[in-house]
């Protein structure tokens, strides 16, 4: 049966140092003792093994961490996703197990079960159900790939399509992304009719592209009625005859009529008797003839001709450059430009046609005004033709102005119009791509539905397995078995585990224990419960890889011996055993039992140490699994190991030491042990130092001061368990204290100091 050979790689697993596949580390054997101080990573290591037990990443490990565990048959298990395969073989006892299985508030443990002969049928059904789990996992993984592929295709389509729509919308204030595209497919009404022709789509895109509305435009103003009236008047003025009332002289000299009229009016108004021009007498006969020749008909004609000429001048000036004042096609809304250009062209043609007649009318008026008594030949069209031309001009003005009005309306409703344009653009693109989107969405929905079906089938299978487990558990209470194990563990029979309705009760001398059990009792119940479950569910101890993290808590030496003996005996036939402990006495018990196995050929056991350092590069505590140092392996006391650390620290000199953070506690502990032998008694350490100083007058007082400082800063420690806590002492103070203690040992017992340097040498 394959066992765990090594932890091949580690990365980001708490205090445990990162490890590559090529980094050397001791291989695990059948029996493995791992000794380390509190905080050295034993619990983290147990959770790595617990990940194999659960077949998934342990929730207490960092989410981003990875590790690979290799078995001696070449199989490997990798976190976080490839951890299934040996769940039924790995059993881990640690604080997580205790919290998960024991209800300390009620003094009860969770239901305990074991498989007996009468439960064979349930066990067989359970085994069959468990055998279906891998196929369900495989189906789930395969369908997950299908879901991912269809999801990716759908997301890619949405992203690319949304990018196309966004490019057409030209919306500066609101981004159009995949989520909006999906919302449009779900909520925006669209159909085949939403797909636009290219020119219509381009026109809407042009509207959407505008950053601001175009300005309003003035309508085109042409006084068509005035033009028509002037042409008609000119035609009449050119044709009218007044020869019957005109003097012979005026008929010979018609251009003089205005001059004559003005002169006559002046002479009459001033009662002049002689002509101002020739000086001759103005006879009454001459006056009467002039009055007859220059009657109201001539006066009216001249007045009307003058008015007509003024109108012609005014109208000509108004029409001069008028076409340059008309709004240009490019000034109109994009959607109206084409129609307006056509209307403007027609207007220009009509305007040019009427303007030639208007010019002829002005010529006629000016000519008649110059010779009022003479008709003027002209080329003016008939009344009907003029009327038709003016009506066409008026119609073309109205058509152009109608488009200008539409432009101005569009400008006033710019925001609404732009919103409508953008909605039409969105409808166009979602309708155009509806078939592709529907196909992709359907494929994704079908894949998800299939995945949900597999997930539900797996959940149903898991529930069936849990139900079968519950049935098995409810049939095999193991109170008597746990009680026997507790008696063996504690070395006495005071405590009894009694089956109750919801689990088990703890009794002391036959009475229910009230309140919290002691730490030792908690450990006893938890560990015995754990041991009682090892062969449950049809498992054989010979197949199991068992991990025990700190099985000893608050036990005296005698009880500890019983506890260690129980663990060793119960796990003697296990395929592989790991014992992780911070307790030196527990370590010594297993070390004694497995030392011979570790020296066998080939070895069956390995003694390991959780070596904690603080590398200069990181300044963070990191733990590495190494072979147990010789001073811990060879001696039951920690004294030799502590002296070894002091000598290592001394050898480092001024260079950085990866162990300096623990040295204040190490030095303090060595000082206590050394003084306990040199100055027996229960006196405070400062008094013992003072007594030593009096006995050794040649000892440097500065070094005694350094040791006094050490005793004041560091709290008392009676074991190795707390040696890795950081100290408030500086490294310089620590070096001084280390040198002072080594000097004190030489001065007080030179032979002892020399032996220590030989047995605990730094190398």
PDB file of C-alpha atoms in Angstrom, residues 37-181:
ATOM      1  CA  UNK A  37       8.082  24.767  18.715  1.00  0.00           C
ATOM      2  CA  UNK A  38       4.720  26.494  18.932  1.00  0.00           C
ATOM      3  CA  UNK A  39       4.194  28.529  15.777  1.00  0.00           C
ATOM      4  CA  UNK A  40       6.613  26.475  13.688  1.00  0.00           C
ATOM      5  CA  UNK A  41       3.933  25.336  11.201  1.00  0.00           C
ATOM      6  CA  UNK A  42       2.812  21.948  12.560  1.00  0.00           C
ATOM      7  CA  UNK A  43      -0.880  22.836  12.342  1.00  0.00           C
ATOM      8  CA  UNK A  44      -0.366  24.113   8.804  1.00  0.00           C
ATOM      9  CA  UNK A  45       1.391  20.852   7.900  1.00  0.00           C
ATOM     10  CA  UNK A  46      -1.469  18.823   9.387  1.00  0.00           C
ATOM     11  CA  UNK A  47      -3.923  20.815   7.252  1.00  0.00           C
ATOM     12  CA  UNK A  48      -1.947  19.964   4.143  1.00  0.00           C
ATOM     13  CA  UNK A  49      -2.462  16.282   5.001  1.00  0.00           C
ATOM     14  CA  UNK A  50      -6.125  17.024   5.871  1.00  0.00           C
ATOM     15  CA  UNK A  51      -6.600  18.298   2.310  1.00  0.00           C
ATOM     16  CA  UNK A  52      -5.906  14.730   1.139  1.00  0.00           C
ATOM     17  CA  UNK A  53      -8.388  13.438   3.696  1.00  0.00           C
ATOM     18  CA  UNK A  54     -11.113  15.802   2.419  1.00  0.00           C
ATOM     19  CA  UNK A  55     -10.108  15.578  -1.245  1.00  0.00           C
ATOM     20  CA  UNK A  56     -10.164  19.374  -1.496  1.00  0.00           C
ATOM     21  CA  UNK A  57      -8.268  22.489  -0.482  1.00  0.00           C
ATOM     22  CA  UNK A  58      -8.473  22.969   3.294  1.00  0.00           C
ATOM     23  CA  UNK A  59     -10.452  26.099   4.140  1.00  0.00           C
ATOM     24  CA  UNK A  60      -7.899  27.248   6.757  1.00  0.00           C
ATOM     25  CA  UNK A  61      -5.006  27.259   4.269  1.00  0.00           C
ATOM     26  CA  UNK A  62      -4.326  30.415   2.231  1.00  0.00           C
ATOM     27  CA  UNK A  63      -6.552  30.439  -0.847  1.00  0.00           C
ATOM     28  CA  UNK A  64      -3.677  31.190  -3.209  1.00  0.00           C
ATOM     29  CA  UNK A  65      -1.271  28.565  -1.803  1.00  0.00           C
ATOM     30  CA  UNK A  66      -0.185  25.503  -3.793  1.00  0.00           C
ATOM     31  CA  UNK A  67       1.546  22.273  -2.859  1.00  0.00           C
ATOM     32  CA  UNK A  68       2.267  18.832  -4.278  1.00  0.00           C
ATOM     33  CA  UNK A  69       2.489  15.612  -2.279  1.00  0.00           C
ATOM     34  CA  UNK A  70       4.227  12.596  -3.782  1.00  0.00           C
ATOM     35  CA  UNK A  71       3.610   8.956  -2.784  1.00  0.00           C
ATOM     36  CA  UNK A  72       6.258   6.271  -2.912  1.00  0.00           C
ATOM     37  CA  UNK A  73       4.512   4.654  -5.902  1.00  0.00           C
ATOM     38  CA  UNK A  74       4.998   7.828  -7.973  1.00  0.00           C
ATOM     39  CA  UNK A  75       1.426   9.122  -7.653  1.00  0.00           C
ATOM     40  CA  UNK A  76       1.109  12.796  -6.762  1.00  0.00           C
ATOM     41  CA  UNK A  77      -1.634  15.053  -5.429  1.00  0.00           C
ATOM     42  CA  UNK A  78      -1.637  18.785  -6.137  1.00  0.00           C
ATOM     43  CA  UNK A  79      -3.442  21.701  -4.517  1.00  0.00           C
ATOM     44  CA  UNK A  80      -5.756  23.300  -5.080  1.00  0.00           C
ATOM     45  CA  UNK A  81      -7.567  21.164  -7.693  1.00  0.00           C
ATOM     46  CA  UNK A  82      -6.076  17.669  -7.811  1.00  0.00           C
ATOM     47  CA  UNK A  83      -6.456  16.295  -4.311  1.00  0.00           C
ATOM     48  CA  UNK A  84      -8.925  13.434  -4.715  1.00  0.00           C
ATOM     49  CA  UNK A  85      -7.971   9.776  -4.665  1.00  0.00           C
ATOM     50  CA  UNK A  86      -6.956   8.692  -1.155  1.00  0.00           C
ATOM     51  CA  UNK A  87      -9.616  10.368   0.987  1.00  0.00           C
ATOM     52  CA  UNK A  88     -10.597   7.065   2.600  1.00  0.00           C
ATOM     53  CA  UNK A  89      -6.992   6.292   3.582  1.00  0.00           C
ATOM     54  CA  UNK A  90      -5.866   9.536   5.246  1.00  0.00           C
ATOM     55  CA  UNK A  91      -7.005  10.278   8.811  1.00  0.00           C
ATOM     56  CA  UNK A  92      -5.909  13.508  10.508  1.00  0.00           C
ATOM     57  CA  UNK A  93      -6.228  14.395  14.179  1.00  0.00           C
ATOM     58  CA  UNK A  94      -5.705  18.088  14.977  1.00  0.00           C
ATOM     59  CA  UNK A  95      -7.538  21.039  16.497  1.00  0.00           C
ATOM     60  CA  UNK A  96      -9.804  21.209  13.430  1.00  0.00           C
ATOM     61  CA  UNK A  97     -10.905  17.644  14.062  1.00  0.00           C
ATOM     62  CA  UNK A  98     -11.704  18.472  17.690  1.00  0.00           C
ATOM     63  CA  UNK A  99     -13.733  21.555  16.776  1.00  0.00           C
ATOM     64  CA  UNK A 100     -15.549  19.668  14.057  1.00  0.00           C
ATOM     65  CA  UNK A 101     -16.514  16.630  16.089  1.00  0.00           C
ATOM     66  CA  UNK A 102     -16.912  17.601  19.725  1.00  0.00           C
ATOM     67  CA  UNK A 103     -19.550  19.824  21.340  1.00  0.00           C
ATOM     68  CA  UNK A 104     -17.710  20.984  24.436  1.00  0.00           C
ATOM     69  CA  UNK A 105     -20.478  23.284  25.616  1.00  0.00           C
ATOM     70  CA  UNK A 106     -22.780  20.294  26.150  1.00  0.00           C
ATOM     71  CA  UNK A 107     -20.034  17.928  27.176  1.00  0.00           C
ATOM     72  CA  UNK A 108     -20.899  15.637  24.294  1.00  0.00           C
ATOM     73  CA  UNK A 109     -19.194  14.289  21.202  1.00  0.00           C
ATOM     74  CA  UNK A 110     -20.845  13.871  17.808  1.00  0.00           C
ATOM     75  CA  UNK A 111     -22.351  10.425  17.101  1.00  0.00           C
ATOM     76  CA  UNK A 112     -19.678   7.752  16.727  1.00  0.00           C
ATOM     77  CA  UNK A 113     -20.067   4.698  14.572  1.00  0.00           C
ATOM     78  CA  UNK A 114     -18.243   1.617  13.451  1.00  0.00           C
ATOM     79  CA  UNK A 115     -19.274  -1.055  10.913  1.00  0.00           C
ATOM     80  CA  UNK A 116     -20.348  -4.409  12.311  1.00  0.00           C
ATOM     81  CA  UNK A 117     -21.604  -7.620  10.727  1.00  0.00           C
ATOM     82  CA  UNK A 118     -25.270  -6.576  10.868  1.00  0.00           C
ATOM     83  CA  UNK A 119     -24.492  -3.375   8.963  1.00  0.00           C
ATOM     84  CA  UNK A 120     -22.851  -5.179   6.022  1.00  0.00           C
ATOM     85  CA  UNK A 121     -25.742  -4.478   3.642  1.00  0.00           C
ATOM     86  CA  UNK A 122     -25.715  -0.752   4.461  1.00  0.00           C
ATOM     87  CA  UNK A 123     -21.931  -0.696   4.124  1.00  0.00           C
ATOM     88  CA  UNK A 124     -22.111  -2.406   0.724  1.00  0.00           C
ATOM     89  CA  UNK A 125     -24.695   0.123  -0.505  1.00  0.00           C
ATOM     90  CA  UNK A 126     -22.539   2.941   0.833  1.00  0.00           C
ATOM     91  CA  UNK A 127     -19.490   1.558  -0.943  1.00  0.00           C
ATOM     92  CA  UNK A 128     -21.394   1.279  -4.236  1.00  0.00           C
ATOM     93  CA  UNK A 129     -22.574   4.891  -3.929  1.00  0.00           C
ATOM     94  CA  UNK A 130     -19.051   6.085  -3.146  1.00  0.00           C
ATOM     95  CA  UNK A 131     -17.722   4.313  -6.230  1.00  0.00           C
ATOM     96  CA  UNK A 132     -20.023   6.466  -8.385  1.00  0.00           C
ATOM     97  CA  UNK A 133     -18.520   9.706  -7.084  1.00  0.00           C
ATOM     98  CA  UNK A 134     -15.454   9.792  -9.406  1.00  0.00           C
ATOM     99  CA  UNK A 135     -17.639   9.368 -12.509  1.00  0.00           C
ATOM    100  CA  UNK A 136     -19.820  12.252 -11.337  1.00  0.00           C
ATOM    101  CA  UNK A 137     -16.757  14.398 -10.744  1.00  0.00           C
ATOM    102  CA  UNK A 138     -15.435  13.558 -14.227  1.00  0.00           C
ATOM    103  CA  UNK A 139     -18.784  14.381 -15.828  1.00  0.00           C
ATOM    104  CA  UNK A 140     -18.921  17.650 -13.913  1.00  0.00           C
ATOM    105  CA  UNK A 141     -15.431  18.635 -15.055  1.00  0.00           C
ATOM    106  CA  UNK A 142     -16.173  17.721 -18.685  1.00  0.00           C
ATOM    107  CA  UNK A 143     -19.438  19.660 -18.722  1.00  0.00           C
ATOM    108  CA  UNK A 144     -17.722  22.596 -17.025  1.00  0.00           C
ATOM    109  CA  UNK A 145     -15.402  22.785 -20.041  1.00  0.00           C
ATOM    110  CA  UNK A 146     -18.427  22.831 -22.359  1.00  0.00           C
ATOM    111  CA  UNK A 147     -20.004  25.593 -20.266  1.00  0.00           C
ATOM    112  CA  UNK A 148     -16.779  27.573 -20.285  1.00  0.00           C
ATOM    113  CA  UNK A 149     -16.390  27.214 -24.052  1.00  0.00           C
ATOM    114  CA  UNK A 150     -19.970  28.279 -24.792  1.00  0.00           C
ATOM    115  CA  UNK A 151     -19.738  31.077 -22.237  1.00  0.00           C
ATOM    116  CA  UNK A 152     -16.519  32.311 -23.830  1.00  0.00           C
ATOM    117  CA  UNK A 153     -18.073  32.241 -27.307  1.00  0.00           C
ATOM    118  CA  UNK A 154     -21.121  34.160 -26.076  1.00  0.00           C
ATOM    119  CA  UNK A 155     -19.000  36.704 -24.197  1.00  0.00           C
ATOM    120  CA  UNK A 156     -16.733  37.185 -27.219  1.00  0.00           C
ATOM    121  CA  UNK A 157     -19.733  37.801 -29.463  1.00  0.00           C
ATOM    122  CA  UNK A 158     -21.286  40.234 -26.970  1.00  0.00           C
ATOM    123  CA  UNK A 159     -18.006  42.109 -26.531  1.00  0.00           C
ATOM    124  CA  UNK A 160     -17.286  42.425 -30.260  1.00  0.00           C
ATOM    125  CA  UNK A 161     -20.892  43.249 -31.138  1.00  0.00           C
ATOM    126  CA  UNK A 162     -21.092  45.825 -28.353  1.00  0.00           C
ATOM    127  CA  UNK A 163     -17.876  47.401 -29.650  1.00  0.00           C
ATOM    128  CA  UNK A 164     -19.461  47.713 -33.134  1.00  0.00           C
ATOM    129  CA  UNK A 165     -22.638  49.273 -31.701  1.00  0.00           C
ATOM    130  CA  UNK A 166     -20.631  51.641 -29.510  1.00  0.00           C
ATOM    131  CA  UNK A 167     -18.693  52.807 -32.568  1.00  0.00           C
ATOM    132  CA  UNK A 168     -21.956  53.680 -34.314  1.00  0.00           C
ATOM    133  CA  UNK A 169     -23.613  55.353 -31.309  1.00  0.00           C
ATOM    134  CA  UNK A 170     -20.853  57.940 -30.749  1.00  0.00           C
ATOM    135  CA  UNK A 171     -22.130  58.391 -27.194  1.00  0.00           C
ATOM    136  CA  UNK A 172     -19.618  60.413 -25.210  1.00  0.00           C
ATOM    137  CA  UNK A 173     -21.465  60.294 -21.873  1.00  0.00           C
ATOM    138  CA  UNK A 174     -22.436  56.621 -21.658  1.00  0.00           C
ATOM    139  CA  UNK A 175     -20.439  53.566 -22.609  1.00  0.00           C
ATOM    140  CA  UNK A 176     -22.112  50.752 -24.499  1.00  0.00           C
ATOM    141  CA  UNK A 177     -20.678  47.410 -23.389  1.00  0.00           C
ATOM    142  CA  UNK A 178     -21.530  43.728 -23.432  1.00  0.00           C
ATOM    143  CA  UNK A 179     -23.941  44.014 -20.518  1.00  0.00           C
ATOM    144  CA  UNK A 180     -25.979  46.698 -22.308  1.00  0.00           C
ATOM    145  CA  UNK A 181     -26.081  44.592 -25.470  1.00  0.00           C
TER     146      UNK A 181
END
